[in-house]
Amino acid sequence: MATAAIARMDDNLAWYRNMPPEHRSWIGLVAQAGIAAFTEWFRHPDAPQAISTDVFGTAPRELTRAVTLRQTVEMIRTTIEVVEEAIEEVAAPGAEEALREAVLVYAREIAFATAQVYAQAAEARGAWDARLEALVVNSLLSGDADEGVLSRAAALGWGSPDRIMVVMGSAPAGDSELVVEAIRRAARHAKLHVLTGVLGSRLVVVVGEKKPRSGERLWDPVVAARSLIGQFADGPVVIGPTVSDLLSATRSAQAAAAGLRACGAWPDAPRPVLADDLLPERALAGDVQARSQLVEEIYEPLDEAGSALLDTLSVYLEQASSLEGAARMLFVHPNTVRYRLRRVTDITGYAPSDVRSAFTLRIALALGRLQ
């Protein structure tokens, strides 16, 4: 019967014909073990039988990766059909119905055993994937990312998106596996790629997205983060800068971590908040990267544009953002001050008349002078 079952699989199941000989041999062993276990069970129906061990223990664990659950169901169905067709030949006279009922009961047990085997394999694979994912996220956060991180991410199904950022906040209380699964569901709904992990009290999410096709919405880090923010605990959620590849995500992760540490200095910060919007707080907290960024992106361009802009900005800030007061101190017309401040905004992206921007500019000026 086992030989007949294998022959029928070869005739009816294309996936079986296309399998390597080694895998076909494993399936043959499973079919043979299933029929042998049934005859033993039929002889001794009251004896305890571990069907999953008797039947599936003959094949290596890798078979659950080589053969899908759907293919396993087709294999079992084919084998059961062969056994049912042989009932009239193998049953004792008058015992045909009893044997047929026994086959049905045994088929049910085999179905449960199959579900158990694949469930255990999925749980083991899920636990391993979770550890691997946490390792990738931790490598990015600690700055130890290398080519190995790319291979691990690929094994997790990371699709190599074109734009990547790291979102970080407090992890909610409860089972971390449920938190990670909730993040994945939200990401699928928002059509985002994610790698995530709960590291201590922090929930870290590496978010990626492909470049939009014509007519699709443009990439907005804040909008992307908002689609996931419901899975974070109360408190600040910080978005690291957008980068182009996974190895560069180390910079985004470290900026997000620095922003999360410094966020307490800005109680009214939006949620989520960009790490670059926290540059002055990060600089005050000792973040070397934030200090360098403020000097390179604000002080140095203003210095290169001429001393008049730096002097005007400095005086304007010292005069409590008063155009007239700055004009008197500089001995120029208020319109000249107004023009120079517009130039400051054009060069730096920060408007001196805005309270938050003025704070950032003041910190950048102080750091530039110290340097």
PDB file of N, CA and C in Angstrom, residues 161-259:
ATOM      1  N   PRO A 161      14.114  48.130   1.578  1.00  0.00           N
ATOM      2  CA  PRO A 161      13.445  49.370   1.156  1.00  0.00           C
ATOM      3  C   PRO A 161      14.442  50.477   0.875  1.00  0.00           C
ATOM      4  N   ASP A 162      13.954  51.517   0.195  1.00  0.00           N
ATOM      5  CA  ASP A 162      14.834  52.606  -0.229  1.00  0.00           C
ATOM      6  C   ASP A 162      15.033  53.661   0.853  1.00  0.00           C
ATOM      7  N   ARG A 163      14.072  53.771   1.768  1.00  0.00           N
ATOM      8  CA  ARG A 163      14.167  54.771   2.828  1.00  0.00           C
ATOM      9  C   ARG A 163      13.881  54.099   4.156  1.00  0.00           C
ATOM     10  N   ILE A 164      14.735  54.371   5.120  1.00  0.00           N
ATOM     11  CA  ILE A 164      14.665  53.676   6.400  1.00  0.00           C
ATOM     12  C   ILE A 164      14.817  54.695   7.530  1.00  0.00           C
ATOM     13  N   MET A 165      14.075  54.482   8.589  1.00  0.00           N
ATOM     14  CA  MET A 165      14.226  55.301   9.793  1.00  0.00           C
ATOM     15  C   MET A 165      13.993  54.402  11.002  1.00  0.00           C
ATOM     16  N   VAL A 166      14.417  54.857  12.158  1.00  0.00           N
ATOM     17  CA  VAL A 166      14.220  54.118  13.399  1.00  0.00           C
ATOM     18  C   VAL A 166      13.310  54.929  14.302  1.00  0.00           C
ATOM     19  N   VAL A 167      12.277  54.281  14.805  1.00  0.00           N
ATOM     20  CA  VAL A 167      11.325  54.913  15.723  1.00  0.00           C
ATOM     21  C   VAL A 167      11.508  54.256  17.088  1.00  0.00           C
ATOM     22  N   MET A 168      11.582  55.071  18.133  1.00  0.00           N
ATOM     23  CA  MET A 168      11.887  54.534  19.451  1.00  0.00           C
ATOM     24  C   MET A 168      11.025  55.216  20.514  1.00  0.00           C
ATOM     25  N   GLY A 169      10.548  54.402  21.447  1.00  0.00           N
ATOM     26  CA  GLY A 169       9.761  54.916  22.566  1.00  0.00           C
ATOM     27  C   GLY A 169       9.728  53.883  23.671  1.00  0.00           C
ATOM     28  N   SER A 170       8.872  54.093  24.642  1.00  0.00           N
ATOM     29  CA  SER A 170       8.750  53.154  25.752  1.00  0.00           C
ATOM     30  C   SER A 170       7.897  51.962  25.329  1.00  0.00           C
ATOM     31  N   ALA A 171       8.298  50.779  25.779  1.00  0.00           N
ATOM     32  CA  ALA A 171       7.543  49.558  25.476  1.00  0.00           C
ATOM     33  C   ALA A 171       6.388  49.428  26.456  1.00  0.00           C
ATOM     34  N   PRO A 172       5.224  49.007  25.996  1.00  0.00           N
ATOM     35  CA  PRO A 172       4.101  48.806  26.912  1.00  0.00           C
ATOM     36  C   PRO A 172       4.340  47.598  27.807  1.00  0.00           C
ATOM     37  N   ALA A 173       3.673  47.569  28.921  1.00  0.00           N
ATOM     38  CA  ALA A 173       3.784  46.420  29.825  1.00  0.00           C
ATOM     39  C   ALA A 173       3.100  45.215  29.191  1.00  0.00           C
ATOM     40  N   GLY A 174       3.551  44.041  29.567  1.00  0.00           N
ATOM     41  CA  GLY A 174       2.934  42.828  29.045  1.00  0.00           C
ATOM     42  C   GLY A 174       3.906  42.017  28.214  1.00  0.00           C
ATOM     43  N   ASP A 175       3.363  41.043  27.517  1.00  0.00           N
ATOM     44  CA  ASP A 175       4.149  40.113  26.720  1.00  0.00           C
ATOM     45  C   ASP A 175       4.789  40.830  25.541  1.00  0.00           C
ATOM     46  N   SER A 176       6.108  40.798  25.453  1.00  0.00           N
ATOM     47  CA  SER A 176       6.807  41.490  24.356  1.00  0.00           C
ATOM     48  C   SER A 176       6.475  40.886  23.005  1.00  0.00           C
ATOM     49  N   GLU A 177       6.188  39.578  22.965  1.00  0.00           N
ATOM     50  CA  GLU A 177       5.834  38.951  21.697  1.00  0.00           C
ATOM     51  C   GLU A 177       4.531  39.524  21.144  1.00  0.00           C
ATOM     52  N   LEU A 178       3.579  39.802  22.026  1.00  0.00           N
ATOM     53  CA  LEU A 178       2.321  40.400  21.582  1.00  0.00           C
ATOM     54  C   LEU A 178       2.547  41.821  21.076  1.00  0.00           C
ATOM     55  N   VAL A 179       3.457  42.543  21.712  1.00  0.00           N
ATOM     56  CA  VAL A 179       3.779  43.901  21.262  1.00  0.00           C
ATOM     57  C   VAL A 179       4.382  43.867  19.868  1.00  0.00           C
ATOM     58  N   VAL A 180       5.326  42.958  19.659  1.00  0.00           N
ATOM     59  CA  VAL A 180       5.985  42.841  18.355  1.00  0.00           C
ATOM     60  C   VAL A 180       4.972  42.463  17.285  1.00  0.00           C
ATOM     61  N   GLU A 181       4.077  41.540  17.589  1.00  0.00           N
ATOM     62  CA  GLU A 181       3.077  41.128  16.614  1.00  0.00           C
ATOM     63  C   GLU A 181       2.123  42.273  16.288  1.00  0.00           C
ATOM     64  N   ALA A 182       1.778  43.084  17.287  1.00  0.00           N
ATOM     65  CA  ALA A 182       0.920  44.238  17.041  1.00  0.00           C
ATOM     66  C   ALA A 182       1.601  45.246  16.123  1.00  0.00           C
ATOM     67  N   ILE A 183       2.905  45.448  16.306  1.00  0.00           N
ATOM     68  CA  ILE A 183       3.664  46.335  15.424  1.00  0.00           C
ATOM     69  C   ILE A 183       3.630  45.807  13.994  1.00  0.00           C
ATOM     70  N   ARG A 184       3.804  44.502  13.843  1.00  0.00           N
ATOM     71  CA  ARG A 184       3.801  43.923  12.500  1.00  0.00           C
ATOM     72  C   ARG A 184       2.446  44.093  11.814  1.00  0.00           C
ATOM     73  N   ARG A 185       1.374  43.893  12.568  1.00  0.00           N
ATOM     74  CA  ARG A 185       0.043  44.062  11.985  1.00  0.00           C
ATOM     75  C   ARG A 185      -0.173  45.498  11.528  1.00  0.00           C
ATOM     76  N   ALA A 186       0.212  46.446  12.382  1.00  0.00           N
ATOM     77  CA  ALA A 186       0.059  47.855  12.013  1.00  0.00           C
ATOM     78  C   ALA A 186       0.912  48.204  10.793  1.00  0.00           C
ATOM     79  N   ALA A 187       2.113  47.624  10.714  1.00  0.00           N
ATOM     80  CA  ALA A 187       2.999  47.892   9.578  1.00  0.00           C
ATOM     81  C   ALA A 187       2.414  47.320   8.291  1.00  0.00           C
ATOM     82  N   ARG A 188       1.860  46.105   8.366  1.00  0.00           N
ATOM     83  CA  ARG A 188       1.239  45.527   7.160  1.00  0.00           C
ATOM     84  C   ARG A 188       0.089  46.394   6.675  1.00  0.00           C
ATOM     85  N   HIS A 189      -0.693  46.910   7.598  1.00  0.00           N
ATOM     86  CA  HIS A 189      -1.818  47.767   7.232  1.00  0.00           C
ATOM     87  C   HIS A 189      -1.331  49.048   6.562  1.00  0.00           C
ATOM     88  N   ALA A 190      -0.204  49.574   7.038  1.00  0.00           N
ATOM     89  CA  ALA A 190       0.349  50.814   6.479  1.00  0.00           C
ATOM     90  C   ALA A 190       1.293  50.560   5.308  1.00  0.00           C
ATOM     91  N   LYS A 191       1.472  49.277   4.923  1.00  0.00           N
ATOM     92  CA  LYS A 191       2.353  48.890   3.806  1.00  0.00           C
ATOM     93  C   LYS A 191       3.796  49.331   4.067  1.00  0.00           C
ATOM     94  N   LEU A 192       4.271  49.045   5.274  1.00  0.00           N
ATOM     95  CA  LEU A 192       5.634  49.378   5.659  1.00  0.00           C
ATOM     96  C   LEU A 192       6.407  48.099   5.956  1.00  0.00           C
ATOM     97  N   HIS A 193       7.707  48.144   5.738  1.00  0.00           N
ATOM     98  CA  HIS A 193       8.602  47.069   6.178  1.00  0.00           C
ATOM     99  C   HIS A 193       9.047  47.406   7.599  1.00  0.00           C
ATOM    100  N   VAL A 194       9.098  46.415   8.476  1.00  0.00           N
ATOM    101  CA  VAL A 194       9.555  46.692   9.836  1.00  0.00           C
ATOM    102  C   VAL A 194      10.437  45.559  10.353  1.00  0.00           C
ATOM    103  N   LEU A 195      11.394  45.953  11.163  1.00  0.00           N
ATOM    104  CA  LEU A 195      12.131  45.053  12.044  1.00  0.00           C
ATOM    105  C   LEU A 195      11.979  45.654  13.426  1.00  0.00           C
ATOM    106  N   THR A 196      11.605  44.851  14.395  1.00  0.00           N
ATOM    107  CA  THR A 196      11.287  45.436  15.695  1.00  0.00           C
ATOM    108  C   THR A 196      11.738  44.535  16.830  1.00  0.00           C
ATOM    109  N   GLY A 197      11.863  45.122  17.991  1.00  0.00           N
ATOM    110  CA  GLY A 197      12.249  44.370  19.172  1.00  0.00           C
ATOM    111  C   GLY A 197      12.041  45.203  20.418  1.00  0.00           C
ATOM    112  N   VAL A 198      11.792  44.527  21.523  1.00  0.00           N
ATOM    113  CA  VAL A 198      11.689  45.186  22.819  1.00  0.00           C
ATOM    114  C   VAL A 198      13.027  44.984  23.516  1.00  0.00           C
ATOM    115  N   LEU A 199      13.750  46.076  23.702  1.00  0.00           N
ATOM    116  CA  LEU A 199      15.073  46.041  24.320  1.00  0.00           C
ATOM    117  C   LEU A 199      14.994  46.738  25.670  1.00  0.00           C
ATOM    118  N   GLY A 200      14.899  45.934  26.718  1.00  0.00           N
ATOM    119  CA  GLY A 200      14.716  46.518  28.039  1.00  0.00           C
ATOM    120  C   GLY A 200      13.358  47.181  28.135  1.00  0.00           C
ATOM    121  N   SER A 201      13.355  48.459  28.449  1.00  0.00           N
ATOM    122  CA  SER A 201      12.097  49.208  28.558  1.00  0.00           C
ATOM    123  C   SER A 201      11.750  49.935  27.268  1.00  0.00           C
ATOM    124  N   ARG A 202      12.588  49.783  26.241  1.00  0.00           N
ATOM    125  CA  ARG A 202      12.378  50.520  24.997  1.00  0.00           C
ATOM    126  C   ARG A 202      11.818  49.622  23.904  1.00  0.00           C
ATOM    127  N   LEU A 203      10.906  50.174  23.130  1.00  0.00           N
ATOM    128  CA  LEU A 203      10.404  49.520  21.926  1.00  0.00           C
ATOM    129  C   LEU A 203      11.071  50.197  20.734  1.00  0.00           C
ATOM    130  N   VAL A 204      11.823  49.413  19.963  1.00  0.00           N
ATOM    131  CA  VAL A 204      12.581  49.948  18.830  1.00  0.00           C
ATOM    132  C   VAL A 204      12.003  49.357  17.551  1.00  0.00           C
ATOM    133  N   VAL A 205      11.691  50.220  16.592  1.00  0.00           N
ATOM    134  CA  VAL A 205      11.117  49.774  15.324  1.00  0.00           C
ATOM    135  C   VAL A 205      11.934  50.373  14.182  1.00  0.00           C
ATOM    136  N   VAL A 206      12.503  49.500  13.357  1.00  0.00           N
ATOM    137  CA  VAL A 206      13.174  49.936  12.131  1.00  0.00           C
ATOM    138  C   VAL A 206      12.127  49.911  11.029  1.00  0.00           C
ATOM    139  N   VAL A 207      11.850  51.074  10.467  1.00  0.00           N
ATOM    140  CA  VAL A 207      10.763  51.229   9.497  1.00  0.00           C
ATOM    141  C   VAL A 207      11.352  51.521   8.125  1.00  0.00           C
ATOM    142  N   GLY A 208      10.850  50.831   7.115  1.00  0.00           N
ATOM    143  CA  GLY A 208      11.317  51.061   5.759  1.00  0.00           C
ATOM    144  C   GLY A 208      10.171  51.157   4.788  1.00  0.00           C
ATOM    145  N   GLU A 209      10.410  51.844   3.678  1.00  0.00           N
ATOM    146  CA  GLU A 209       9.389  51.973   2.641  1.00  0.00           C
ATOM    147  C   GLU A 209      10.083  52.100   1.295  1.00  0.00           C
ATOM    148  N   LYS A 210       9.478  51.507   0.272  1.00  0.00           N
ATOM    149  CA  LYS A 210       9.975  51.648  -1.084  1.00  0.00           C
ATOM    150  C   LYS A 210       9.646  53.036  -1.625  1.00  0.00           C
ATOM    151  N   LYS A 211      10.425  53.480  -2.599  1.00  0.00           N
ATOM    152  CA  LYS A 211      10.129  54.764  -3.235  1.00  0.00           C
ATOM    153  C   LYS A 211       8.765  54.690  -3.911  1.00  0.00           C
ATOM    154  N   PRO A 212       7.964  55.747  -3.786  1.00  0.00           N
ATOM    155  CA  PRO A 212       6.613  55.697  -4.361  1.00  0.00           C
ATOM    156  C   PRO A 212       6.653  55.734  -5.886  1.00  0.00           C
ATOM    157  N   ARG A 213       5.693  55.023  -6.466  1.00  0.00           N
ATOM    158  CA  ARG A 213       5.509  55.132  -7.911  1.00  0.00           C
ATOM    159  C   ARG A 213       4.782  56.428  -8.219  1.00  0.00           C
ATOM    160  N   SER A 214       4.697  56.761  -9.479  1.00  0.00           N
ATOM    161  CA  SER A 214       4.052  58.007  -9.884  1.00  0.00           C
ATOM    162  C   SER A 214       2.613  58.048  -9.377  1.00  0.00           C
ATOM    163  N   GLY A 215       2.267  59.142  -8.729  1.00  0.00           N
ATOM    164  CA  GLY A 215       0.908  59.300  -8.237  1.00  0.00           C
ATOM    165  C   GLY A 215       0.718  58.868  -6.806  1.00  0.00           C
ATOM    166  N   GLU A 216       1.694  58.164  -6.225  1.00  0.00           N
ATOM    167  CA  GLU A 216       1.574  57.728  -4.840  1.00  0.00           C
ATOM    168  C   GLU A 216       2.059  58.831  -3.907  1.00  0.00           C
ATOM    169  N   ARG A 217       1.658  58.718  -2.638  1.00  0.00           N
ATOM    170  CA  ARG A 217       2.027  59.736  -1.662  1.00  0.00           C
ATOM    171  C   ARG A 217       3.538  59.742  -1.433  1.00  0.00           C
ATOM    172  N   LEU A 218       4.069  60.908  -1.081  1.00  0.00           N
ATOM    173  CA  LEU A 218       5.486  61.043  -0.797  1.00  0.00           C
ATOM    174  C   LEU A 218       5.786  60.522   0.602  1.00  0.00           C
ATOM    175  N   TRP A 219       7.044  60.194   0.810  1.00  0.00           N
ATOM    176  CA  TRP A 219       7.485  59.675   2.112  1.00  0.00           C
ATOM    177  C   TRP A 219       7.411  60.768   3.152  1.00  0.00           C
ATOM    178  N   ASP A 220       6.739  60.489   4.240  1.00  0.00           N
ATOM    179  CA  ASP A 220       6.649  61.411   5.370  1.00  0.00           C
ATOM    180  C   ASP A 220       6.930  60.610   6.631  1.00  0.00           C
ATOM    181  N   PRO A 221       8.107  60.809   7.253  1.00  0.00           N
ATOM    182  CA  PRO A 221       8.456  60.015   8.437  1.00  0.00           C
ATOM    183  C   PRO A 221       7.437  60.128   9.557  1.00  0.00           C
ATOM    184  N   VAL A 222       6.882  61.317   9.757  1.00  0.00           N
ATOM    185  CA  VAL A 222       5.933  61.505  10.853  1.00  0.00           C
ATOM    186  C   VAL A 222       4.647  60.723  10.591  1.00  0.00           C
ATOM    187  N   VAL A 223       4.166  60.764   9.347  1.00  0.00           N
ATOM    188  CA  VAL A 223       2.957  60.011   9.004  1.00  0.00           C
ATOM    189  C   VAL A 223       3.195  58.514   9.174  1.00  0.00           C
ATOM    190  N   ALA A 224       4.368  58.047   8.731  1.00  0.00           N
ATOM    191  CA  ALA A 224       4.688  56.623   8.882  1.00  0.00           C
ATOM    192  C   ALA A 224       4.746  56.232  10.350  1.00  0.00           C
ATOM    193  N   ALA A 225       5.354  57.074  11.178  1.00  0.00           N
ATOM    194  CA  ALA A 225       5.465  56.758  12.608  1.00  0.00           C
ATOM    195  C   ALA A 225       4.104  56.774  13.286  1.00  0.00           C
ATOM    196  N   ARG A 226       3.232  57.665  12.854  1.00  0.00           N
ATOM    197  CA  ARG A 226       1.905  57.734  13.470  1.00  0.00           C
ATOM    198  C   ARG A 226       1.096  56.462  13.235  1.00  0.00           C
ATOM    199  N   SER A 227       1.368  55.771  12.129  1.00  0.00           N
ATOM    200  CA  SER A 227       0.641  54.534  11.865  1.00  0.00           C
ATOM    201  C   SER A 227       1.025  53.423  12.844  1.00  0.00           C
ATOM    202  N   LEU A 228       2.153  53.591  13.549  1.00  0.00           N
ATOM    203  CA  LEU A 228       2.627  52.586  14.501  1.00  0.00           C
ATOM    204  C   LEU A 228       2.541  53.048  15.948  1.00  0.00           C
ATOM    205  N   ILE A 229       2.236  54.309  16.167  1.00  0.00           N
ATOM    206  CA  ILE A 229       2.425  54.902  17.493  1.00  0.00           C
ATOM    207  C   ILE A 229       1.481  54.317  18.532  1.00  0.00           C
ATOM    208  N   GLY A 230       0.359  53.761  18.092  1.00  0.00           N
ATOM    209  CA  GLY A 230      -0.578  53.193  19.038  1.00  0.00           C
ATOM    210  C   GLY A 230      -0.041  51.996  19.807  1.00  0.00           C
ATOM    211  N   GLN A 231       1.048  51.402  19.317  1.00  0.00           N
ATOM    212  CA  GLN A 231       1.621  50.222  19.977  1.00  0.00           C
ATOM    213  C   GLN A 231       2.651  50.595  21.039  1.00  0.00           C
ATOM    214  N   PHE A 232       3.003  51.891  21.148  1.00  0.00           N
ATOM    215  CA  PHE A 232       3.973  52.335  22.149  1.00  0.00           C
ATOM    216  C   PHE A 232       3.258  52.675  23.452  1.00  0.00           C
ATOM    217  N   ALA A 233       3.994  52.605  24.545  1.00  0.00           N
ATOM    218  CA  ALA A 233       3.457  53.051  25.828  1.00  0.00           C
ATOM    219  C   ALA A 233       3.409  54.570  25.859  1.00  0.00           C
ATOM    220  N   ASP A 234       2.758  55.117  26.896  1.00  0.00           N
ATOM    221  CA  ASP A 234       2.716  56.571  27.049  1.00  0.00           C
ATOM    222  C   ASP A 234       4.132  57.129  27.165  1.00  0.00           C
ATOM    223  N   GLY A 235       4.283  58.357  26.724  1.00  0.00           N
ATOM    224  CA  GLY A 235       5.597  58.988  26.779  1.00  0.00           C
ATOM    225  C   GLY A 235       6.070  59.356  25.389  1.00  0.00           C
ATOM    226  N   PRO A 236       7.247  59.971  25.315  1.00  0.00           N
ATOM    227  CA  PRO A 236       7.750  60.433  24.020  1.00  0.00           C
ATOM    228  C   PRO A 236       8.059  59.290  23.071  1.00  0.00           C
ATOM    229  N   VAL A 237       7.871  59.569  21.792  1.00  0.00           N
ATOM    230  CA  VAL A 237       8.263  58.654  20.714  1.00  0.00           C
ATOM    231  C   VAL A 237       9.102  59.472  19.741  1.00  0.00           C
ATOM    232  N   VAL A 238      10.316  59.009  19.475  1.00  0.00           N
ATOM    233  CA  VAL A 238      11.285  59.792  18.705  1.00  0.00           C
ATOM    234  C   VAL A 238      11.579  59.091  17.382  1.00  0.00           C
ATOM    235  N   ILE A 239      11.662  59.894  16.314  1.00  0.00           N
ATOM    236  CA  ILE A 239      11.930  59.383  14.972  1.00  0.00           C
ATOM    237  C   ILE A 239      13.348  59.767  14.576  1.00  0.00           C
ATOM    238  N   GLY A 240      14.180  58.783  14.279  1.00  0.00           N
ATOM    239  CA  GLY A 240      15.529  59.064  13.802  1.00  0.00           C
ATOM    240  C   GLY A 240      15.513  59.563  12.366  1.00  0.00           C
ATOM    241  N   PRO A 241      16.604  60.163  11.910  1.00  0.00           N
ATOM    242  CA  PRO A 241      16.653  60.665  10.525  1.00  0.00           C
ATOM    243  C   PRO A 241      16.533  59.543   9.509  1.00  0.00           C
ATOM    244  N   THR A 242      16.005  59.875   8.347  1.00  0.00           N
ATOM    245  CA  THR A 242      15.828  58.899   7.264  1.00  0.00           C
ATOM    246  C   THR A 242      17.166  58.630   6.587  1.00  0.00           C
ATOM    247  N   VAL A 243      17.462  57.349   6.356  1.00  0.00           N
ATOM    248  CA  VAL A 243      18.690  56.931   5.672  1.00  0.00           C
ATOM    249  C   VAL A 243      18.311  56.031   4.506  1.00  0.00           C
ATOM    250  N   SER A 244      19.305  55.675   3.689  1.00  0.00           N
ATOM    251  CA  SER A 244      19.014  54.965   2.447  1.00  0.00           C
ATOM    252  C   SER A 244      19.221  53.461   2.517  1.00  0.00           C
ATOM    253  N   ASP A 245      19.895  52.951   3.557  1.00  0.00           N
ATOM    254  CA  ASP A 245      20.136  51.510   3.628  1.00  0.00           C
ATOM    255  C   ASP A 245      20.200  51.077   5.080  1.00  0.00           C
ATOM    256  N   LEU A 246      20.154  49.763   5.283  1.00  0.00           N
ATOM    257  CA  LEU A 246      20.038  49.229   6.639  1.00  0.00           C
ATOM    258  C   LEU A 246      21.284  49.488   7.472  1.00  0.00           C
ATOM    259  N   LEU A 247      22.470  49.403   6.873  1.00  0.00           N
ATOM    260  CA  LEU A 247      23.684  49.647   7.645  1.00  0.00           C
ATOM    261  C   LEU A 247      23.742  51.090   8.142  1.00  0.00           C
ATOM    262  N   SER A 248      23.227  52.008   7.343  1.00  0.00           N
ATOM    263  CA  SER A 248      23.210  53.415   7.762  1.00  0.00           C
ATOM    264  C   SER A 248      22.168  53.673   8.842  1.00  0.00           C
ATOM    265  N   ALA A 249      21.272  52.697   9.058  1.00  0.00           N
ATOM    266  CA  ALA A 249      20.239  52.874  10.078  1.00  0.00           C
ATOM    267  C   ALA A 249      20.830  52.971  11.474  1.00  0.00           C
ATOM    268  N   THR A 250      22.098  52.595  11.644  1.00  0.00           N
ATOM    269  CA  THR A 250      22.768  52.793  12.930  1.00  0.00           C
ATOM    270  C   THR A 250      22.723  54.259  13.336  1.00  0.00           C
ATOM    271  N   ARG A 251      22.975  55.139  12.373  1.00  0.00           N
ATOM    272  CA  ARG A 251      22.946  56.584  12.667  1.00  0.00           C
ATOM    273  C   ARG A 251      21.547  57.021  13.089  1.00  0.00           C
ATOM    274  N   SER A 252      20.524  56.498  12.403  1.00  0.00           N
ATOM    275  CA  SER A 252      19.148  56.836  12.754  1.00  0.00           C
ATOM    276  C   SER A 252      18.790  56.308  14.137  1.00  0.00           C
ATOM    277  N   ALA A 253      19.230  55.079  14.444  1.00  0.00           N
ATOM    278  CA  ALA A 253      18.919  54.478  15.743  1.00  0.00           C
ATOM    279  C   ALA A 253      19.578  55.255  16.874  1.00  0.00           C
ATOM    280  N   GLN A 254      20.840  55.626  16.688  1.00  0.00           N
ATOM    281  CA  GLN A 254      21.548  56.339  17.750  1.00  0.00           C
ATOM    282  C   GLN A 254      20.986  57.740  17.956  1.00  0.00           C
ATOM    283  N   ALA A 255      20.552  58.380  16.869  1.00  0.00           N
ATOM    284  CA  ALA A 255      19.931  59.701  17.014  1.00  0.00           C
ATOM    285  C   ALA A 255      18.594  59.587  17.743  1.00  0.00           C
ATOM    286  N   ALA A 256      17.814  58.543  17.416  1.00  0.00           N
ATOM    287  CA  ALA A 256      16.530  58.343  18.094  1.00  0.00           C
ATOM    288  C   ALA A 256      16.741  58.065  19.581  1.00  0.00           C
ATOM    289  N   ALA A 257      17.771  57.254  19.900  1.00  0.00           N
ATOM    290  CA  ALA A 257      18.051  56.954  21.302  1.00  0.00           C
ATOM    291  C   ALA A 257      18.477  58.208  22.057  1.00  0.00           C
ATOM    292  N   ALA A 258      19.324  59.035  21.436  1.00  0.00           N
ATOM    293  CA  ALA A 258      19.752  60.284  22.076  1.00  0.00           C
ATOM    294  C   ALA A 258      18.565  61.223  22.268  1.00  0.00           C
ATOM    295  N   GLY A 259      17.675  61.267  21.267  1.00  0.00           N
ATOM    296  CA  GLY A 259      16.490  62.107  21.384  1.00  0.00           C
ATOM    297  C   GLY A 259      15.571  61.647  22.497  1.00  0.00           C
TER     298      GLY A 259
END
